[in-house]
PDB file of N, CA and C in Angstrom:
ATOM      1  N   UNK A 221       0.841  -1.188   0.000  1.00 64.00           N
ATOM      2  CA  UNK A 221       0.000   0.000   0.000  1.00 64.00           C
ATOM      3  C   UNK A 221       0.879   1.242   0.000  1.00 64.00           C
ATOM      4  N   UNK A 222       1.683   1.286   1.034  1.00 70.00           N
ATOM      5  CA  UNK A 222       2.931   2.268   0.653  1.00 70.00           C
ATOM      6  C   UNK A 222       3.567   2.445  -0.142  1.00 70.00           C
ATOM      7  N   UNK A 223       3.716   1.242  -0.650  1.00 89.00           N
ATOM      8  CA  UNK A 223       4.813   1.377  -2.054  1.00 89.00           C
ATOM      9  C   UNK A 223       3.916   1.549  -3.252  1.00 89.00           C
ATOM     10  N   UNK A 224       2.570   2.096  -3.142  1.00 93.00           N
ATOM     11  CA  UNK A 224       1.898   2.243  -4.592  1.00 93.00           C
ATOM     12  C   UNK A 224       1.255   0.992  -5.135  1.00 93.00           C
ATOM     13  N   UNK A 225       1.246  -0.020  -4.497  1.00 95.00           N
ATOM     14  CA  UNK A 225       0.831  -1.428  -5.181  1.00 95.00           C
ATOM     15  C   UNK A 225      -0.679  -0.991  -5.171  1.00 95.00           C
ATOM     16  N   UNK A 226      -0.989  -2.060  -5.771  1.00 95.00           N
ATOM     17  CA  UNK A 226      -2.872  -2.468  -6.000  1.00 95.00           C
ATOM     18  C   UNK A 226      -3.049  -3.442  -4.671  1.00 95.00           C
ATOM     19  N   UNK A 227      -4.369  -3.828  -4.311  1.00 95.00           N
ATOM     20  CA  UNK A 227      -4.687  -4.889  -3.496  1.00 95.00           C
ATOM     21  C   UNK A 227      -4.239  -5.754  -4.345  1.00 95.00           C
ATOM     22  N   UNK A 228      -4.427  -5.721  -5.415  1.00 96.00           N
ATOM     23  CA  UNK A 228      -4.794  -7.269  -6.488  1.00 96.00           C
ATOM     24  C   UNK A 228      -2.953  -7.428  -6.524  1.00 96.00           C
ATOM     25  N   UNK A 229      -1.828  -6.916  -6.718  1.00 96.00           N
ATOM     26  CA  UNK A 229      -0.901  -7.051  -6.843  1.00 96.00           C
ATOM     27  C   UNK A 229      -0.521  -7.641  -5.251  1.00 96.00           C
ATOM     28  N   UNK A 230      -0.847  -6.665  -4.163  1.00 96.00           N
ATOM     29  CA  UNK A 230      -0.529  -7.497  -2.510  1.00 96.00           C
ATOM     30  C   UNK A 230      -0.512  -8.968  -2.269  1.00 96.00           C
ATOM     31  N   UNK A 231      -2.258  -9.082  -3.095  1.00 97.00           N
ATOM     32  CA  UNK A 231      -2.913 -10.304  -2.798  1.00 97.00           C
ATOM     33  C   UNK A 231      -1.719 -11.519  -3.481  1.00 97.00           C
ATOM     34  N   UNK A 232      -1.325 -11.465  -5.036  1.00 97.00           N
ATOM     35  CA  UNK A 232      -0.545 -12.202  -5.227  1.00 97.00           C
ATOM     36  C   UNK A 232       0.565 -12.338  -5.035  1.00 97.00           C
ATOM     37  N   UNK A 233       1.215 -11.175  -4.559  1.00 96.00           N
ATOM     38  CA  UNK A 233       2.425 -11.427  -3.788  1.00 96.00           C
ATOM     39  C   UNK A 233       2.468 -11.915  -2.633  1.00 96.00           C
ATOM     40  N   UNK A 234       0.898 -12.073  -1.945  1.00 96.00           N
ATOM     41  CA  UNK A 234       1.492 -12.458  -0.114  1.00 96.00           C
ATOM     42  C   UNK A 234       0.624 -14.187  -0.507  1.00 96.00           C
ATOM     43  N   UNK A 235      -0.155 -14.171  -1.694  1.00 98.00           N
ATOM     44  CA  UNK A 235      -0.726 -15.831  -1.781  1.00 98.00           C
ATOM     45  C   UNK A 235      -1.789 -15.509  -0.782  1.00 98.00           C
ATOM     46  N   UNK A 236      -2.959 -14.568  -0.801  1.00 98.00           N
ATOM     47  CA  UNK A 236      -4.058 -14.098  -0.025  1.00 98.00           C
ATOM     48  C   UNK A 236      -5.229 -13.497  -1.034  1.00 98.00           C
ATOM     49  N   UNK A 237      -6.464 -13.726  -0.586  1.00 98.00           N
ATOM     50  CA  UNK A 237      -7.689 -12.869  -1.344  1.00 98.00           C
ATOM     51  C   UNK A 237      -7.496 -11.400  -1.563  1.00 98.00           C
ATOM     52  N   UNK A 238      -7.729 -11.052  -2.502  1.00 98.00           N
ATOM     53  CA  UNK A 238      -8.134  -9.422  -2.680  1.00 98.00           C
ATOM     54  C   UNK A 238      -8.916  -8.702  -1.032  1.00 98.00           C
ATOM     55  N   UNK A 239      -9.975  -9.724  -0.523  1.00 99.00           N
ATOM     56  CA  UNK A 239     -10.376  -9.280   0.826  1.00 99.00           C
ATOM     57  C   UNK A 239     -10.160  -9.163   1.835  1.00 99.00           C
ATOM     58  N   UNK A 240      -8.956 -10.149   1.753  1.00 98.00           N
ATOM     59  CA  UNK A 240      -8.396 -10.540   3.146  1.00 98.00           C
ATOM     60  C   UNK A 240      -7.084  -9.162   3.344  1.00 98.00           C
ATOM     61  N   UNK A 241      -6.467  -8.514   1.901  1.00 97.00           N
ATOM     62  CA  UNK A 241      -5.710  -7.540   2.296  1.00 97.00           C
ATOM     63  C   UNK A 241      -6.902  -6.196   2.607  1.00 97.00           C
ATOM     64  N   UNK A 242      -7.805  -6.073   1.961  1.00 97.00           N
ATOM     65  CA  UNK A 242      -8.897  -5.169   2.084  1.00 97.00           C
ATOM     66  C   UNK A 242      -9.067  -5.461   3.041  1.00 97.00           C
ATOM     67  N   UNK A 243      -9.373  -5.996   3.863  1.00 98.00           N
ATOM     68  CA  UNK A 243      -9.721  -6.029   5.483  1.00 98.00           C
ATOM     69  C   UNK A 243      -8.436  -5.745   6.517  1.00 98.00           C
ATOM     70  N   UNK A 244      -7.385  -6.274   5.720  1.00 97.00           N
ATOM     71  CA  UNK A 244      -6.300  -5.909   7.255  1.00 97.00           C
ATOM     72  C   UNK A 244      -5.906  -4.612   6.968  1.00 97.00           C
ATOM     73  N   UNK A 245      -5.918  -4.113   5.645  1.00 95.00           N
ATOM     74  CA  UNK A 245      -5.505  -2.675   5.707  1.00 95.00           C
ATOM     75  C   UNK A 245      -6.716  -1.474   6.340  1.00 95.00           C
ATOM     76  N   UNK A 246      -8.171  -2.061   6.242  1.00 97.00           N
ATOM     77  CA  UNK A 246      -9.235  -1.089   6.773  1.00 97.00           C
ATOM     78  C   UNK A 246      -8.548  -1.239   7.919  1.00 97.00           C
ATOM     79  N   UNK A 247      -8.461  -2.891   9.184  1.00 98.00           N
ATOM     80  CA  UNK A 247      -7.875  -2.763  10.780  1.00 98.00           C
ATOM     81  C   UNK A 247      -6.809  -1.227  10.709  1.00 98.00           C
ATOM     82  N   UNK A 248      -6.012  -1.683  10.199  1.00 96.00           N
ATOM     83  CA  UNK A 248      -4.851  -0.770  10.142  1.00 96.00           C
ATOM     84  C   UNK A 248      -4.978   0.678  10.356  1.00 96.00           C
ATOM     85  N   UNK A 249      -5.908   1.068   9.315  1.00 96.00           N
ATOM     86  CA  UNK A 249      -6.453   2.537   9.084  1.00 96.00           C
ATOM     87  C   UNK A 249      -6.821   3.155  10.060  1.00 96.00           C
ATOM     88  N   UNK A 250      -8.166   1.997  10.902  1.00 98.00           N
ATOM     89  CA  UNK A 250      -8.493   2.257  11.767  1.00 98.00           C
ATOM     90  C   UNK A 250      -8.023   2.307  13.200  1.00 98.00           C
ATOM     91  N   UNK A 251      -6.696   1.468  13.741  1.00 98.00           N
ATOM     92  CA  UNK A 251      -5.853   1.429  14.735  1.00 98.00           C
ATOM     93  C   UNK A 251      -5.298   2.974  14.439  1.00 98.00           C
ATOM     94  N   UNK A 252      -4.831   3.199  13.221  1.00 96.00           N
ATOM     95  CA  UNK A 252      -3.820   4.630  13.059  1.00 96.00           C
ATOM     96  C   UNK A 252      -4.500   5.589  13.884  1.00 96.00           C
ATOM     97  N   UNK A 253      -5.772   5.613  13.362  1.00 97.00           N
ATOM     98  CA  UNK A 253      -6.855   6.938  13.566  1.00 97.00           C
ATOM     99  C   UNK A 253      -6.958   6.995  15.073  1.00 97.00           C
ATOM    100  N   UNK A 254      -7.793   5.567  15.482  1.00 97.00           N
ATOM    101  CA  UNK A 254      -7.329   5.976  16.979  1.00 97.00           C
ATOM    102  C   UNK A 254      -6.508   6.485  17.729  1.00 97.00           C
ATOM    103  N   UNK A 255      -5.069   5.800  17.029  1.00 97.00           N
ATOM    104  CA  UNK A 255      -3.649   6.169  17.977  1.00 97.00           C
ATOM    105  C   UNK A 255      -3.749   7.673  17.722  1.00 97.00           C
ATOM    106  N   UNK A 256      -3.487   8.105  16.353  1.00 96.00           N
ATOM    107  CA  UNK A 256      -3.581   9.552  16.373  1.00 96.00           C
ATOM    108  C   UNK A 256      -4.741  10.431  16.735  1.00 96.00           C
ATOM    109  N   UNK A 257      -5.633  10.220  17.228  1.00 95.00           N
ATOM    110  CA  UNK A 257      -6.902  11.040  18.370  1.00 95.00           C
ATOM    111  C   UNK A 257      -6.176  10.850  19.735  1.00 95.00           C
ATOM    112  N   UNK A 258      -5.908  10.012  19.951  1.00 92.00           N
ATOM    113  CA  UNK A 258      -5.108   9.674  21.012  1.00 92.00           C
ATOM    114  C   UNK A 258      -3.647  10.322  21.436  1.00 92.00           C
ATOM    115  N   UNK A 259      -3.152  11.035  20.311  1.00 91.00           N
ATOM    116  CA  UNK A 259      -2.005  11.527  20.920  1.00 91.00           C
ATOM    117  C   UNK A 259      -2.133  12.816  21.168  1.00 91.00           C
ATOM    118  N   UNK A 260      -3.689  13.472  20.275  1.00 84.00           N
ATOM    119  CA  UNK A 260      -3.729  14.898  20.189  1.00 84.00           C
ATOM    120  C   UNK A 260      -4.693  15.040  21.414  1.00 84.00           C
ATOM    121  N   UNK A 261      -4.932  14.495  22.606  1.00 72.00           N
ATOM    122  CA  UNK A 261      -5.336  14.953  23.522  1.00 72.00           C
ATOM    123  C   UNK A 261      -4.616  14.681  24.659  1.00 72.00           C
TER     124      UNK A 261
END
């Protein structure tokens, strides 16, 4: 995702569904957001 890839490119590089990276990158997004609400108070 950082490096500019597609899901569809992740997916065949890690041997995983198109959904299964679509889902750990939404977790992700959403851990960030918290942490950063979290630091600004």
């Amino acid at each position: 995702y950082l490096e500019g890839k597609s899901y569809q490119e992740m997916a065949l590089e890690l041997n995983r569904h198109v959904k299964s990276i679509d889902n750990a990158l939404q977790r992700v997004k959403r851990k960030l957001e918290r942490y950063l609400e979290k630091r600004e108070h």
